[in-house]
Amino acid sequence: MRGSLNDIKLIEIPKVHDERGSLAVIEKEVIPFEIKRVYYLYDVPSDSYRGGHAHKEQQSVIIALSGSFEVVVDDGSTKKRIMLNKPNSGLYIPTKIWREIENFSSGAVCLVLASTTYNEAEYIRDYQEFRNQFSG
Ligand code: TYD
């Protein structure tokens, strides 16, 4: 079974805003899976290319906590480029979607909420292998 770009969505994270600033809250109801791990990318050079893999099991929500970057998602036949630049907007990516992250702004922080603990065996890091397994 292949992944589908139709299942990718932007999740609005509720926020409380007043003159002192904004406070965003991630509660389990807004995330479509149980969070098992949180990691983040920071100090990323602007010409860096991250991602470049798909997951057999992991679902993710990606949030630009600070700054901006672009996420390219690919289900094996169609690609879509999504700019993330709002700390209260999360990009939900289901399993079996190839993703690449690029064009990081200076100071960008990329937060990832993950549905699994880290397991290299569930990664597909070879694009041809991804296409062979999940496209069509
Ligand atoms: P990598 O998957 O290449 O990062 P990206 O999401 O940008 O593609 O991960 C970089 C390194 O960090 C790699 O050696 C694996 C390691 N790593 C962990 O040890 N634990 C983790 O939870 C993650 C996401 C990566």
PDB file of C-alpha atoms in Angstrom, residues 1-4 7 55-56 75 95-97 124 130-136:
ATOM      1  CA  MET A   1       0.000   0.000   0.000  1.00  0.00           C
ATOM      2  CA  ARG A   2       1.344   3.427  -0.963  1.00  0.00           C
ATOM      3  CA  GLY A   3       1.017   6.683   0.977  1.00  0.00           C
ATOM      4  CA  SER A   4      -1.184   9.480  -0.277  1.00  0.00           C
ATOM      5  CA  ASP A   7      -3.656  12.492   3.889  1.00  0.00           C
ATOM      6  CA  HIS A  55       9.063   5.971   7.115  1.00  0.00           C
ATOM      7  CA  LYS A  56       7.382   2.588   7.081  1.00  0.00           C
ATOM      8  CA  ASP A  75       3.957   9.957  -2.464  1.00  0.00           C
ATOM      9  CA  THR A  95       3.686   6.885   6.777  1.00  0.00           C
ATOM     10  CA  LYS A  96       5.167   6.042   3.357  1.00  0.00           C
ATOM     11  CA  ILE A  97       5.677   9.634   2.242  1.00  0.00           C
ATOM     12  CA  ILE A 124      13.707   4.114   3.778  1.00  0.00           C
ATOM     13  CA  PHE A 130      10.901   4.001  -1.888  1.00  0.00           C
ATOM     14  CA  ARG A 131       9.525   4.181  -5.434  1.00  0.00           C
ATOM     15  CA  ASN A 132       9.802   0.454  -5.882  1.00  0.00           C
ATOM     16  CA  GLN A 133       7.957  -0.274  -2.651  1.00  0.00           C
ATOM     17  CA  PHE A 134       5.334   2.436  -2.545  1.00  0.00           C
ATOM     18  CA  SER A 135       4.562   4.086  -5.880  1.00  0.00           C
ATOM     19  CA  GLY A 136       1.891   3.025  -8.315  1.00  0.00           C
TER      20      GLY A 136
END
